[in-house]
Amino acid sequence: MPQTVRVALDAAGVRVAIVASRFNDFITTRLIDAALAELARHGGDPDKVTLAWVPGAFELPLVAQRLAKSGKYDAVLCLGCVIRGQTPHFDHVAGNAARGIGQVSLETGVPVIFGVLTTDTVEQAIDRAGGKHGNKGADAALAGIEMARLLKAIGG
Ligand code: INI
């Protein structure tokens, strides 16, 4: 039998920062609200969360890096929304966000969670920000809790 490491989704004491983009803030505010509610649902304290706003998804990685490097957080959630229909440079903005967030996580050893919606239409974004396909902000919070707990459990 494998020695399985599986952690409880307990947010109590998990230090969380959120970086959110102002671009498409009618969507990102919904992602933030759901992330905070999910943390609270799992025993976390939303009042202890640091929330930093950036202009757009392109800027998420730099601020996430600063927060992750500070040593003050067990998980950093990056929340944004890039909509292809409105963005001729969609691939650059979305690509930089995804690549940068992944790099920051590996470089700092802190879970930096990709909670960025990349959709073709506004409707698809709404569907994933509390609509019929759930809420990616809540998913990001869960991933952050799990990764923070898992890294603690594995140690090193
Ligand atoms: N930023 C987003 O987060 N979503 C978008 O859909 C978007 N569009 O459409 O362009 C967007 N652009 C801004 C970009 O993220 C940067 O803030 C800007 O280019 C300055 O670096």
PDB file of C-alpha atoms and ligand atoms in Angstrom:
ATOM      1  CA  MET A   1       0.000   0.000   0.000  1.00  0.00           C
ATOM      2  CA  PRO A   2       1.331   3.481  -0.794  1.00  0.00           C
ATOM      3  CA  GLN A   3       1.996   5.929   2.012  1.00  0.00           C
ATOM      4  CA  THR A   4      -0.630   8.357   0.830  1.00  0.00           C
ATOM      5  CA  VAL A   5      -0.424  12.002   1.831  1.00  0.00           C
ATOM      6  CA  ARG A   6      -3.863  13.512   1.813  1.00  0.00           C
ATOM      7  CA  VAL A   7      -4.636  16.655   3.747  1.00  0.00           C
ATOM      8  CA  ALA A   8      -7.781  18.053   5.305  1.00  0.00           C
ATOM      9  CA  LEU A   9      -9.111  21.200   3.645  1.00  0.00           C
ATOM     10  CA  ASP A  10      -8.731  23.202   6.833  1.00  0.00           C
ATOM     11  CA  ALA A  11      -8.038  26.896   6.277  1.00  0.00           C
ATOM     12  CA  ALA A  12      -7.612  27.739   9.973  1.00  0.00           C
ATOM     13  CA  GLY A  13      -4.245  29.413  10.376  1.00  0.00           C
ATOM     14  CA  VAL A  14      -3.442  29.307   6.655  1.00  0.00           C
ATOM     15  CA  ARG A  15      -2.075  32.749   5.706  1.00  0.00           C
ATOM     16  CA  VAL A  16      -3.550  33.798   2.386  1.00  0.00           C
ATOM     17  CA  ALA A  17      -2.981  36.730   0.045  1.00  0.00           C
ATOM     18  CA  ILE A  18      -5.106  37.495  -2.989  1.00  0.00           C
ATOM     19  CA  VAL A  19      -3.928  39.433  -6.030  1.00  0.00           C
ATOM     20  CA  ALA A  20      -6.837  40.529  -8.200  1.00  0.00           C
ATOM     21  CA  SER A  21      -7.019  42.388 -11.486  1.00  0.00           C
ATOM     22  CA  ARG A  22      -9.149  45.533 -11.863  1.00  0.00           C
ATOM     23  CA  PHE A  23      -9.644  44.785 -15.561  1.00  0.00           C
ATOM     24  CA  ASN A  24     -13.071  43.121 -15.855  1.00  0.00           C
ATOM     25  CA  ASP A  25     -13.686  43.855 -12.180  1.00  0.00           C
ATOM     26  CA  PHE A  26     -17.383  43.083 -12.568  1.00  0.00           C
ATOM     27  CA  ILE A  27     -16.120  39.483 -12.820  1.00  0.00           C
ATOM     28  CA  THR A  28     -13.074  39.584 -10.540  1.00  0.00           C
ATOM     29  CA  THR A  29     -15.067  40.997  -7.593  1.00  0.00           C
ATOM     30  CA  ARG A  30     -17.249  37.884  -7.823  1.00  0.00           C
ATOM     31  CA  LEU A  31     -14.156  35.693  -7.823  1.00  0.00           C
ATOM     32  CA  ILE A  32     -12.819  37.493  -4.742  1.00  0.00           C
ATOM     33  CA  ASP A  33     -16.113  37.227  -2.859  1.00  0.00           C
ATOM     34  CA  ALA A  34     -16.315  33.501  -3.586  1.00  0.00           C
ATOM     35  CA  ALA A  35     -12.691  32.926  -2.587  1.00  0.00           C
ATOM     36  CA  LEU A  36     -13.220  34.688   0.753  1.00  0.00           C
ATOM     37  CA  ALA A  37     -16.468  32.814   1.382  1.00  0.00           C
ATOM     38  CA  GLU A  38     -14.776  29.489   0.615  1.00  0.00           C
ATOM     39  CA  LEU A  39     -11.919  30.263   3.003  1.00  0.00           C
ATOM     40  CA  ALA A  40     -14.444  31.119   5.720  1.00  0.00           C
ATOM     41  CA  ARG A  41     -16.414  27.926   4.981  1.00  0.00           C
ATOM     42  CA  HIS A  42     -13.235  25.967   5.686  1.00  0.00           C
ATOM     43  CA  GLY A  43     -12.410  27.706   8.947  1.00  0.00           C
ATOM     44  CA  GLY A  44     -10.288  30.582   7.650  1.00  0.00           C
ATOM     45  CA  ASP A  45     -10.642  34.234   8.602  1.00  0.00           C
ATOM     46  CA  PRO A  46     -11.347  36.558   5.639  1.00  0.00           C
ATOM     47  CA  ASP A  47     -10.329  39.560   7.763  1.00  0.00           C
ATOM     48  CA  LYS A  48      -6.772  38.242   7.853  1.00  0.00           C
ATOM     49  CA  VAL A  49      -6.496  37.984   4.060  1.00  0.00           C
ATOM     50  CA  THR A  50      -4.367  40.585   2.259  1.00  0.00           C
ATOM     51  CA  LEU A  51      -5.978  41.770  -0.985  1.00  0.00           C
ATOM     52  CA  ALA A  52      -3.819  43.559  -3.567  1.00  0.00           C
ATOM     53  CA  TRP A  53      -5.337  45.018  -6.747  1.00  0.00           C
ATOM     54  CA  VAL A  54      -3.369  45.173  -9.988  1.00  0.00           C
ATOM     55  CA  PRO A  55      -4.372  46.864 -13.269  1.00  0.00           C
ATOM     56  CA  GLY A  56      -4.760  43.681 -15.304  1.00  0.00           C
ATOM     57  CA  ALA A  57      -3.937  39.977 -15.504  1.00  0.00           C
ATOM     58  CA  PHE A  58      -0.582  40.794 -17.079  1.00  0.00           C
ATOM     59  CA  GLU A  59       0.534  42.349 -13.766  1.00  0.00           C
ATOM     60  CA  LEU A  60      -0.556  39.468 -11.523  1.00  0.00           C
ATOM     61  CA  PRO A  61       2.789  37.575 -11.490  1.00  0.00           C
ATOM     62  CA  LEU A  62       4.955  40.479 -10.306  1.00  0.00           C
ATOM     63  CA  VAL A  63       2.786  41.317  -7.316  1.00  0.00           C
ATOM     64  CA  ALA A  64       2.300  37.628  -6.546  1.00  0.00           C
ATOM     65  CA  GLN A  65       6.087  37.255  -6.546  1.00  0.00           C
ATOM     66  CA  ARG A  66       6.516  40.133  -4.072  1.00  0.00           C
ATOM     67  CA  LEU A  67       3.886  38.681  -1.745  1.00  0.00           C
ATOM     68  CA  ALA A  68       5.231  35.134  -2.017  1.00  0.00           C
ATOM     69  CA  LYS A  69       8.796  36.265  -1.315  1.00  0.00           C
ATOM     70  CA  SER A  70       7.744  38.196   1.782  1.00  0.00           C
ATOM     71  CA  GLY A  71       7.468  34.975   3.762  1.00  0.00           C
ATOM     72  CA  LYS A  72       4.176  36.184   5.197  1.00  0.00           C
ATOM     73  CA  TYR A  73       1.865  33.910   3.219  1.00  0.00           C
ATOM     74  CA  ASP A  74       1.234  30.176   2.873  1.00  0.00           C
ATOM     75  CA  ALA A  75      -0.674  30.641  -0.380  1.00  0.00           C
ATOM     76  CA  VAL A  76      -1.197  33.421  -2.905  1.00  0.00           C
ATOM     77  CA  LEU A  77      -4.333  33.368  -5.045  1.00  0.00           C
ATOM     78  CA  CYS A  78      -4.201  35.178  -8.391  1.00  0.00           C
ATOM     79  CA  LEU A  79      -7.657  36.144  -9.630  1.00  0.00           C
ATOM     80  CA  GLY A  80      -8.277  37.658 -13.046  1.00  0.00           C
ATOM     81  CA  CYS A  81     -10.374  37.505 -16.169  1.00  0.00           C
ATOM     82  CA  VAL A  82      -9.169  37.692 -19.759  1.00  0.00           C
ATOM     83  CA  ILE A  83     -11.861  37.647 -22.438  1.00  0.00           C
ATOM     84  CA  ARG A  84     -10.767  36.824 -25.970  1.00  0.00           C
ATOM     85  CA  GLY A  85     -13.604  38.673 -27.675  1.00  0.00           C
ATOM     86  CA  GLN A  86     -12.389  41.981 -26.265  1.00  0.00           C
ATOM     87  CA  THR A  87      -8.667  41.374 -26.409  1.00  0.00           C
ATOM     88  CA  PRO A  88      -6.647  41.354 -29.616  1.00  0.00           C
ATOM     89  CA  HIS A  89      -3.595  40.559 -27.495  1.00  0.00           C
ATOM     90  CA  PHE A  90      -5.457  37.860 -25.514  1.00  0.00           C
ATOM     91  CA  ASP A  91      -2.701  35.287 -26.008  1.00  0.00           C
ATOM     92  CA  HIS A  92      -0.026  37.621 -24.656  1.00  0.00           C
ATOM     93  CA  VAL A  93      -2.005  38.709 -21.601  1.00  0.00           C
ATOM     94  CA  ALA A  94      -3.300  35.236 -20.743  1.00  0.00           C
ATOM     95  CA  GLY A  95      -0.003  33.558 -21.628  1.00  0.00           C
ATOM     96  CA  ASN A  96       2.079  35.912 -19.528  1.00  0.00           C
ATOM     97  CA  ALA A  97      -0.272  35.505 -16.585  1.00  0.00           C
ATOM     98  CA  ALA A  98      -0.198  31.702 -16.757  1.00  0.00           C
ATOM     99  CA  ARG A  99       3.529  31.399 -17.362  1.00  0.00           C
ATOM    100  CA  GLY A 100       4.436  34.058 -14.801  1.00  0.00           C
ATOM    101  CA  ILE A 101       2.237  32.616 -12.082  1.00  0.00           C
ATOM    102  CA  GLY A 102       3.715  29.152 -12.616  1.00  0.00           C
ATOM    103  CA  GLN A 103       7.251  30.534 -12.520  1.00  0.00           C
ATOM    104  CA  VAL A 104       6.653  32.492  -9.326  1.00  0.00           C
ATOM    105  CA  SER A 105       5.312  29.424  -7.602  1.00  0.00           C
ATOM    106  CA  LEU A 106       8.303  27.272  -8.543  1.00  0.00           C
ATOM    107  CA  GLU A 107      10.816  30.018  -7.829  1.00  0.00           C
ATOM    108  CA  THR A 108       9.477  30.866  -4.361  1.00  0.00           C
ATOM    109  CA  GLY A 109       8.182  27.476  -3.239  1.00  0.00           C
ATOM    110  CA  VAL A 110       4.912  29.129  -2.241  1.00  0.00           C
ATOM    111  CA  PRO A 111       1.703  27.856  -3.853  1.00  0.00           C
ATOM    112  CA  VAL A 112       0.621  30.592  -6.253  1.00  0.00           C
ATOM    113  CA  ILE A 113      -2.757  29.646  -7.598  1.00  0.00           C
ATOM    114  CA  PHE A 114      -3.986  30.330 -11.129  1.00  0.00           C
ATOM    115  CA  GLY A 115      -7.496  31.672 -10.629  1.00  0.00           C
ATOM    116  CA  VAL A 116      -7.648  33.461 -13.952  1.00  0.00           C
ATOM    117  CA  LEU A 117     -10.624  32.979 -16.240  1.00  0.00           C
ATOM    118  CA  THR A 118      -9.623  32.828 -19.907  1.00  0.00           C
ATOM    119  CA  THR A 119     -12.771  32.762 -21.986  1.00  0.00           C
ATOM    120  CA  ASP A 120     -14.020  33.565 -25.462  1.00  0.00           C
ATOM    121  CA  THR A 121     -17.050  35.563 -24.303  1.00  0.00           C
ATOM    122  CA  VAL A 122     -18.384  37.585 -21.379  1.00  0.00           C
ATOM    123  CA  GLU A 123     -21.140  34.991 -20.939  1.00  0.00           C
ATOM    124  CA  GLN A 124     -18.583  32.214 -20.441  1.00  0.00           C
ATOM    125  CA  ALA A 125     -16.850  34.345 -17.821  1.00  0.00           C
ATOM    126  CA  ILE A 126     -20.130  34.995 -15.982  1.00  0.00           C
ATOM    127  CA  ASP A 127     -20.871  31.248 -16.059  1.00  0.00           C
ATOM    128  CA  ARG A 128     -17.572  30.634 -14.225  1.00  0.00           C
ATOM    129  CA  ALA A 129     -17.902  33.486 -11.757  1.00  0.00           C
ATOM    130  CA  GLY A 130     -20.928  32.247  -9.863  1.00  0.00           C
ATOM    131  CA  GLY A 131     -23.028  31.080 -12.802  1.00  0.00           C
ATOM    132  CA  LYS A 132     -23.794  27.619 -14.129  1.00  0.00           C
ATOM    133  CA  HIS A 133     -20.168  26.467 -14.108  1.00  0.00           C
ATOM    134  CA  GLY A 134     -19.441  27.376 -10.508  1.00  0.00           C
ATOM    135  CA  ASN A 135     -16.948  29.963  -9.371  1.00  0.00           C
ATOM    136  CA  LYS A 136     -13.240  29.838 -10.137  1.00  0.00           C
ATOM    137  CA  GLY A 137     -12.526  32.067  -7.143  1.00  0.00           C
ATOM    138  CA  ALA A 138     -13.870  29.384  -4.805  1.00  0.00           C
ATOM    139  CA  ASP A 139     -11.863  26.739  -6.697  1.00  0.00           C
ATOM    140  CA  ALA A 140      -8.725  28.861  -6.316  1.00  0.00           C
ATOM    141  CA  ALA A 141      -9.267  29.168  -2.560  1.00  0.00           C
ATOM    142  CA  LEU A 142      -9.659  25.391  -2.240  1.00  0.00           C
ATOM    143  CA  ALA A 143      -6.507  24.784  -4.275  1.00  0.00           C
ATOM    144  CA  GLY A 144      -4.630  27.271  -2.088  1.00  0.00           C
ATOM    145  CA  ILE A 145      -5.733  25.613   1.144  1.00  0.00           C
ATOM    146  CA  GLU A 146      -4.896  22.142  -0.166  1.00  0.00           C
ATOM    147  CA  MET A 147      -1.468  23.125  -1.485  1.00  0.00           C
ATOM    148  CA  ALA A 148      -0.527  25.017   1.678  1.00  0.00           C
ATOM    149  CA  ARG A 149      -1.531  22.038   3.836  1.00  0.00           C
ATOM    150  CA  LEU A 150       0.115  19.520   1.498  1.00  0.00           C
ATOM    151  CA  LEU A 151       3.465  21.328   1.441  1.00  0.00           C
ATOM    152  CA  LYS A 152       3.359  21.554   5.229  1.00  0.00           C
ATOM    153  CA  ALA A 153       2.590  17.826   5.472  1.00  0.00           C
ATOM    154  CA  ILE A 154       5.386  16.837   3.083  1.00  0.00           C
ATOM    155  CA  GLY A 155       7.858  19.146   4.806  1.00  0.00           C
ATOM    156  CA  GLY A 156      11.316  20.068   3.534  1.00  0.00           C
TER     157      GLY A 156
HETATM  158  N1  INI B   1      -6.275  42.548 -18.726  1.00  0.00           N
HETATM  159  C1  INI B   1      -7.113  41.632 -18.198  1.00  0.00           C
HETATM  160  O1  INI B   1      -6.943  41.243 -17.041  1.00  0.00           O
HETATM  161  N2  INI B   1      -8.136  41.129 -18.948  1.00  0.00           N
HETATM  162  C2  INI B   1      -8.350  41.533 -20.230  1.00  0.00           C
HETATM  163  O2  INI B   1      -9.319  41.022 -20.847  1.00  0.00           O
HETATM  164  C3  INI B   1      -7.483  42.508 -20.794  1.00  0.00           C
HETATM  165  N3  INI B   1      -7.708  43.020 -22.104  1.00  0.00           N
HETATM  166  O3  INI B   1      -8.816  42.823 -22.665  1.00  0.00           O
HETATM  167  O4  INI B   1      -6.846  43.662 -22.690  1.00  0.00           O
HETATM  168  C4  INI B   1      -6.417  43.004 -19.996  1.00  0.00           C
HETATM  169  N4  INI B   1      -5.561  43.914 -20.481  1.00  0.00           N
HETATM  170  C5  INI B   1      -4.686  44.691 -19.647  1.00  0.00           C
HETATM  171  C6  INI B   1      -3.382  43.979 -19.336  1.00  0.00           C
HETATM  172  O5  INI B   1      -3.585  42.916 -18.414  1.00  0.00           O
HETATM  173  C7  INI B   1      -2.385  44.945 -18.691  1.00  0.00           C
HETATM  174  O6  INI B   1      -2.919  45.473 -17.516  1.00  0.00           O
HETATM  175  C8  INI B   1      -1.992  46.106 -19.607  1.00  0.00           C
HETATM  176  O7  INI B   1      -1.569  45.635 -20.871  1.00  0.00           O
HETATM  177  C9  INI B   1      -0.839  46.932 -18.975  1.00  0.00           C
HETATM  178  O8  INI B   1       0.337  46.124 -18.814  1.00  0.00           O
END
